[in-house]
Amino acid sequence: MRKNKALFLFFILFYFCTCVLDLLLTYYATPNLQLEGNPLVLRLEFGWFDLILINFVTFFFYFLMCRYAFLRYRPVFSSETESLRRYLADITYGDPEKANMGMWKWPKNWAPQIACLCWSVAVALPFARLFVVLEWALIIAKIPATSFFRFVAFFPYGRVDFFLAVLLAWGFSFVWIALSFRQNKSEYLRLRNNR
């Protein structure tokens, strides 16, 4: 539990720092928000107050996701320790025999899916936001990173961070599954050895 608290604090601080850095660098590079790529600023003409408010709201939801993923979620125990697919079926459907490709059926137990989603997004978002900080730093330092900015321009509104967050979260979901399986196996073996 202590490790989870440390991870919770680390990711909360990491994301908070990237948010603050993003806002500060945005203000330094474009006080009038002309260079801002946020669709809310471009389409809805949000100003600084609105931008800061949106960051507070997203941080609040980020905090809730981190809290659930690292502190509130209690793993579903399974006696399945050999097959990852059977383990997933057991914690998702309550029956290891219900393993299916892609785990596409409606789950009986939603807690592992919610925990996986929250954990994956919580780990992915700070890194995606860090990419925006890097982008602003390159603009401010006037570093001619042509290939980098061509890559960024490929994405709608230049919001590569959104696509990076989705891609990272998808990848981190597999990490969560592997870690959950390993933790479950360790707990199962510990309980069996204590008998």
CSV table of C-alpha atoms in Angstrom, one decimal:
chain,number,residue,atom,x,y,z
A,1,MET,CA,0.0,0.0,0.0
A,2,ARG,CA,2.9,2.4,0.7
A,3,LYS,CA,4.2,1.9,-2.8
A,4,ASN,CA,0.8,2.8,-4.2
A,5,LYS,CA,0.7,6.0,-2.1
A,6,ALA,CA,4.1,6.9,-3.4
A,7,LEU,CA,3.0,6.3,-7.0
A,8,PHE,CA,-0.2,8.3,-6.4
A,9,LEU,CA,1.8,11.3,-5.1
A,10,PHE,CA,4.4,11.0,-7.9
A,11,PHE,CA,1.9,11.0,-10.7
A,12,ILE,CA,-0.2,13.8,-9.1
A,13,LEU,CA,2.9,16.0,-8.8
A,14,PHE,CA,4.2,15.0,-12.2
A,15,TYR,CA,0.9,15.9,-13.9
A,16,PHE,CA,0.5,19.1,-11.8
A,17,CYS,CA,4.0,20.3,-12.8
A,18,THR,CA,3.5,19.6,-16.5
A,19,CYS,CA,0.2,21.5,-16.4
A,20,VAL,CA,1.8,24.5,-14.7
A,21,LEU,CA,4.8,24.4,-17.0
A,22,ASP,CA,2.5,24.2,-20.0
A,23,LEU,CA,0.5,27.2,-18.9
A,24,LEU,CA,3.6,29.3,-18.0
A,25,LEU,CA,5.3,28.5,-21.3
A,26,THR,CA,2.1,29.2,-23.2
A,27,TYR,CA,1.8,32.6,-21.5
A,28,TYR,CA,5.5,33.3,-22.2
A,29,ALA,CA,5.3,32.3,-25.9
A,30,THR,CA,1.8,33.7,-26.7
A,31,PRO,CA,0.3,36.0,-24.1
A,32,ASN,CA,-2.6,36.7,-26.5
A,33,LEU,CA,-3.1,33.0,-27.2
A,34,GLN,CA,-2.6,33.4,-31.0
A,35,LEU,CA,-0.3,30.4,-31.1
A,36,GLU,CA,-2.4,28.2,-28.8
A,37,GLY,CA,-3.5,25.0,-30.5
A,38,ASN,CA,-6.3,24.1,-28.0
A,39,PRO,CA,-9.6,23.8,-30.0
A,40,LEU,CA,-11.5,25.5,-27.2
A,41,VAL,CA,-9.3,28.6,-27.7
A,42,LEU,CA,-9.4,28.4,-31.5
A,43,ARG,CA,-13.1,27.6,-32.0
A,44,LEU,CA,-14.8,28.9,-28.9
A,45,GLU,CA,-12.4,31.8,-28.3
A,46,PHE,CA,-11.7,30.8,-24.7
A,47,GLY,CA,-9.4,33.2,-22.9
A,48,TRP,CA,-6.9,32.8,-20.1
A,49,PHE,CA,-9.5,32.5,-17.4
A,50,ASP,CA,-11.3,29.7,-19.3
A,51,LEU,CA,-8.0,27.9,-20.1
A,52,ILE,CA,-7.0,27.9,-16.5
A,53,LEU,CA,-10.4,26.8,-15.4
A,54,ILE,CA,-10.4,23.9,-17.9
A,55,ASN,CA,-7.0,22.9,-16.5
A,56,PHE,CA,-8.4,22.9,-12.9
A,57,VAL,CA,-11.3,20.8,-14.0
A,58,THR,CA,-9.2,18.3,-15.9
A,59,PHE,CA,-6.8,18.1,-13.0
A,60,PHE,CA,-9.7,17.4,-10.6
A,61,PHE,CA,-10.8,14.4,-12.8
A,62,TYR,CA,-7.2,13.3,-13.1
A,63,PHE,CA,-6.9,13.3,-9.3
A,64,LEU,CA,-10.0,11.1,-9.0
A,65,MET,CA,-8.7,8.7,-11.6
A,66,CYS,CA,-5.3,8.5,-9.8
A,67,ARG,CA,-7.1,8.0,-6.5
A,68,TYR,CA,-9.1,5.2,-7.7
A,69,ALA,CA,-6.3,3.5,-9.6
A,70,PHE,CA,-3.7,3.7,-6.9
A,71,LEU,CA,-5.6,3.9,-3.6
A,72,ARG,CA,-9.2,2.8,-3.8
A,73,TYR,CA,-9.2,-0.2,-6.2
A,74,ARG,CA,-9.0,-3.5,-4.4
A,75,PRO,CA,-7.8,-6.2,-6.8
A,76,VAL,CA,-10.1,-9.1,-7.5
A,77,PHE,CA,-8.4,-12.3,-6.3
A,78,SER,CA,-8.2,-15.2,-8.6
A,79,SER,CA,-6.8,-18.7,-8.3
A,80,GLU,CA,-5.7,-18.6,-11.9
A,81,THR,CA,-2.0,-18.2,-11.9
A,82,GLU,CA,-0.8,-19.9,-15.1
A,83,SER,CA,-2.9,-18.4,-17.9
A,84,LEU,CA,-3.2,-14.6,-18.3
A,85,ARG,CA,-6.3,-15.0,-20.5
A,86,ARG,CA,-8.0,-17.3,-17.9
A,87,TYR,CA,-7.0,-14.9,-15.1
A,88,LEU,CA,-8.6,-12.0,-17.1
A,89,ALA,CA,-11.8,-14.0,-17.7
A,90,ASP,CA,-11.9,-14.9,-14.0
A,91,ILE,CA,-11.6,-11.3,-12.7
A,92,THR,CA,-13.9,-10.0,-15.4
A,93,TYR,CA,-16.6,-12.6,-15.8
A,94,GLY,CA,-16.2,-14.6,-12.6
A,95,ASP,CA,-15.3,-17.7,-14.6
A,96,PRO,CA,-11.9,-18.6,-16.1
A,97,GLU,CA,-13.7,-20.7,-18.7
A,98,LYS,CA,-15.2,-17.6,-20.3
A,99,ALA,CA,-11.9,-16.4,-21.8
A,100,ASN,CA,-12.5,-14.9,-25.2
A,101,MET,CA,-10.5,-13.1,-27.8
A,102,GLY,CA,-10.3,-9.4,-26.9
A,103,MET,CA,-12.5,-9.7,-23.8
A,104,TRP,CA,-15.3,-8.1,-25.7
A,105,LYS,CA,-18.3,-9.5,-23.8
A,106,TRP,CA,-20.1,-7.4,-21.2
A,107,PRO,CA,-18.2,-7.8,-17.9
A,108,LYS,CA,-19.8,-9.1,-14.7
A,109,ASN,CA,-17.2,-7.2,-12.6
A,110,TRP,CA,-16.5,-3.6,-13.8
A,111,ALA,CA,-13.9,-2.8,-11.1
A,112,PRO,CA,-10.9,-4.2,-12.9
A,113,GLN,CA,-11.8,-2.5,-16.2
A,114,ILE,CA,-12.3,0.9,-14.5
A,115,ALA,CA,-9.0,0.4,-12.5
A,116,CYS,CA,-7.2,-0.5,-15.7
A,117,LEU,CA,-8.6,2.5,-17.6
A,118,CYS,CA,-7.8,4.9,-14.7
A,119,TRP,CA,-4.3,3.6,-14.2
A,120,SER,CA,-3.5,3.7,-17.9
A,121,VAL,CA,-4.8,7.2,-18.3
A,122,ALA,CA,-3.1,8.4,-15.1
A,123,VAL,CA,0.3,7.1,-16.2
A,124,ALA,CA,-0.1,8.3,-19.8
A,125,LEU,CA,-1.4,11.9,-19.4
A,126,PRO,CA,1.7,13.4,-17.7
A,127,PHE,CA,4.0,12.1,-20.5
A,128,ALA,CA,1.6,13.4,-23.2
A,129,ARG,CA,1.5,16.8,-21.5
A,130,LEU,CA,5.3,16.8,-21.2
A,131,PHE,CA,5.4,16.6,-25.0
A,132,VAL,CA,3.5,19.9,-25.2
A,133,VAL,CA,6.0,21.4,-22.7
A,134,LEU,CA,8.8,20.3,-25.0
A,135,GLU,CA,7.0,21.8,-28.0
A,136,TRP,CA,6.7,25.2,-26.3
A,137,ALA,CA,10.3,25.0,-25.1
A,138,LEU,CA,11.4,24.5,-28.7
A,139,ILE,CA,9.3,27.4,-29.9
A,140,ILE,CA,10.6,29.7,-27.2
A,141,ALA,CA,14.2,28.7,-27.7
A,142,LYS,CA,13.7,29.2,-31.5
A,143,ILE,CA,15.2,25.8,-32.2
A,144,PRO,CA,14.6,24.9,-35.8
A,145,ALA,CA,13.2,21.4,-35.2
A,146,THR,CA,11.6,21.2,-38.7
A,147,SER,CA,10.9,17.5,-38.6
A,148,PHE,CA,9.4,17.7,-35.2
A,149,PHE,CA,7.0,20.5,-36.1
A,150,ARG,CA,6.1,18.7,-39.4
A,151,PHE,CA,5.2,15.7,-37.3
A,152,VAL,CA,3.1,17.9,-34.9
A,153,ALA,CA,1.3,19.6,-37.9
A,154,PHE,CA,0.2,16.2,-39.1
A,155,PHE,CA,-2.4,16.0,-36.2
A,156,PRO,CA,-5.6,18.1,-36.1
A,157,TYR,CA,-4.9,21.4,-34.4
A,158,GLY,CA,-1.4,20.2,-33.8
A,159,ARG,CA,-2.7,18.2,-30.8
A,160,VAL,CA,-0.3,15.4,-30.9
A,161,ASP,CA,-0.5,15.2,-27.1
A,162,PHE,CA,-4.1,13.9,-27.4
A,163,PHE,CA,-3.1,11.1,-29.8
A,164,LEU,CA,0.0,10.3,-27.8
A,165,ALA,CA,-2.1,10.1,-24.6
A,166,VAL,CA,-4.5,7.6,-26.3
A,167,LEU,CA,-1.7,5.5,-27.7
A,168,LEU,CA,0.2,5.5,-24.4
A,169,ALA,CA,-2.9,4.7,-22.4
A,170,TRP,CA,-3.7,1.8,-24.7
A,171,GLY,CA,-0.1,0.4,-24.3
A,172,PHE,CA,-0.1,1.0,-20.5
A,173,SER,CA,-3.4,-1.0,-20.2
A,174,PHE,CA,-1.3,-4.1,-21.2
A,175,VAL,CA,1.2,-3.2,-18.5
A,176,TRP,CA,-1.6,-2.9,-15.9
A,177,ILE,CA,-2.9,-6.4,-16.9
A,178,ALA,CA,0.6,-7.9,-16.6
A,179,LEU,CA,1.3,-6.2,-13.3
A,180,SER,CA,-2.1,-7.3,-11.9
A,181,PHE,CA,-1.6,-10.9,-13.0
A,182,ARG,CA,1.9,-11.0,-11.4
A,183,GLN,CA,0.6,-9.4,-8.2
A,184,ASN,CA,-2.3,-11.9,-8.1
A,185,LYS,CA,0.1,-14.8,-8.6
A,186,SER,CA,2.4,-13.6,-5.9
A,187,GLU,CA,-0.5,-13.2,-3.5
A,188,TYR,CA,-1.9,-16.7,-4.4
A,189,LEU,CA,1.5,-18.3,-3.8
A,190,ARG,CA,1.9,-16.5,-0.5
A,191,LEU,CA,-1.5,-17.6,0.7
A,192,ARG,CA,-0.8,-21.2,-0.4
A,193,ASN,CA,2.6,-21.3,1.3
A,194,ASN,CA,1.1,-20.0,4.6
A,195,ARG,CA,-1.4,-22.9,4.9
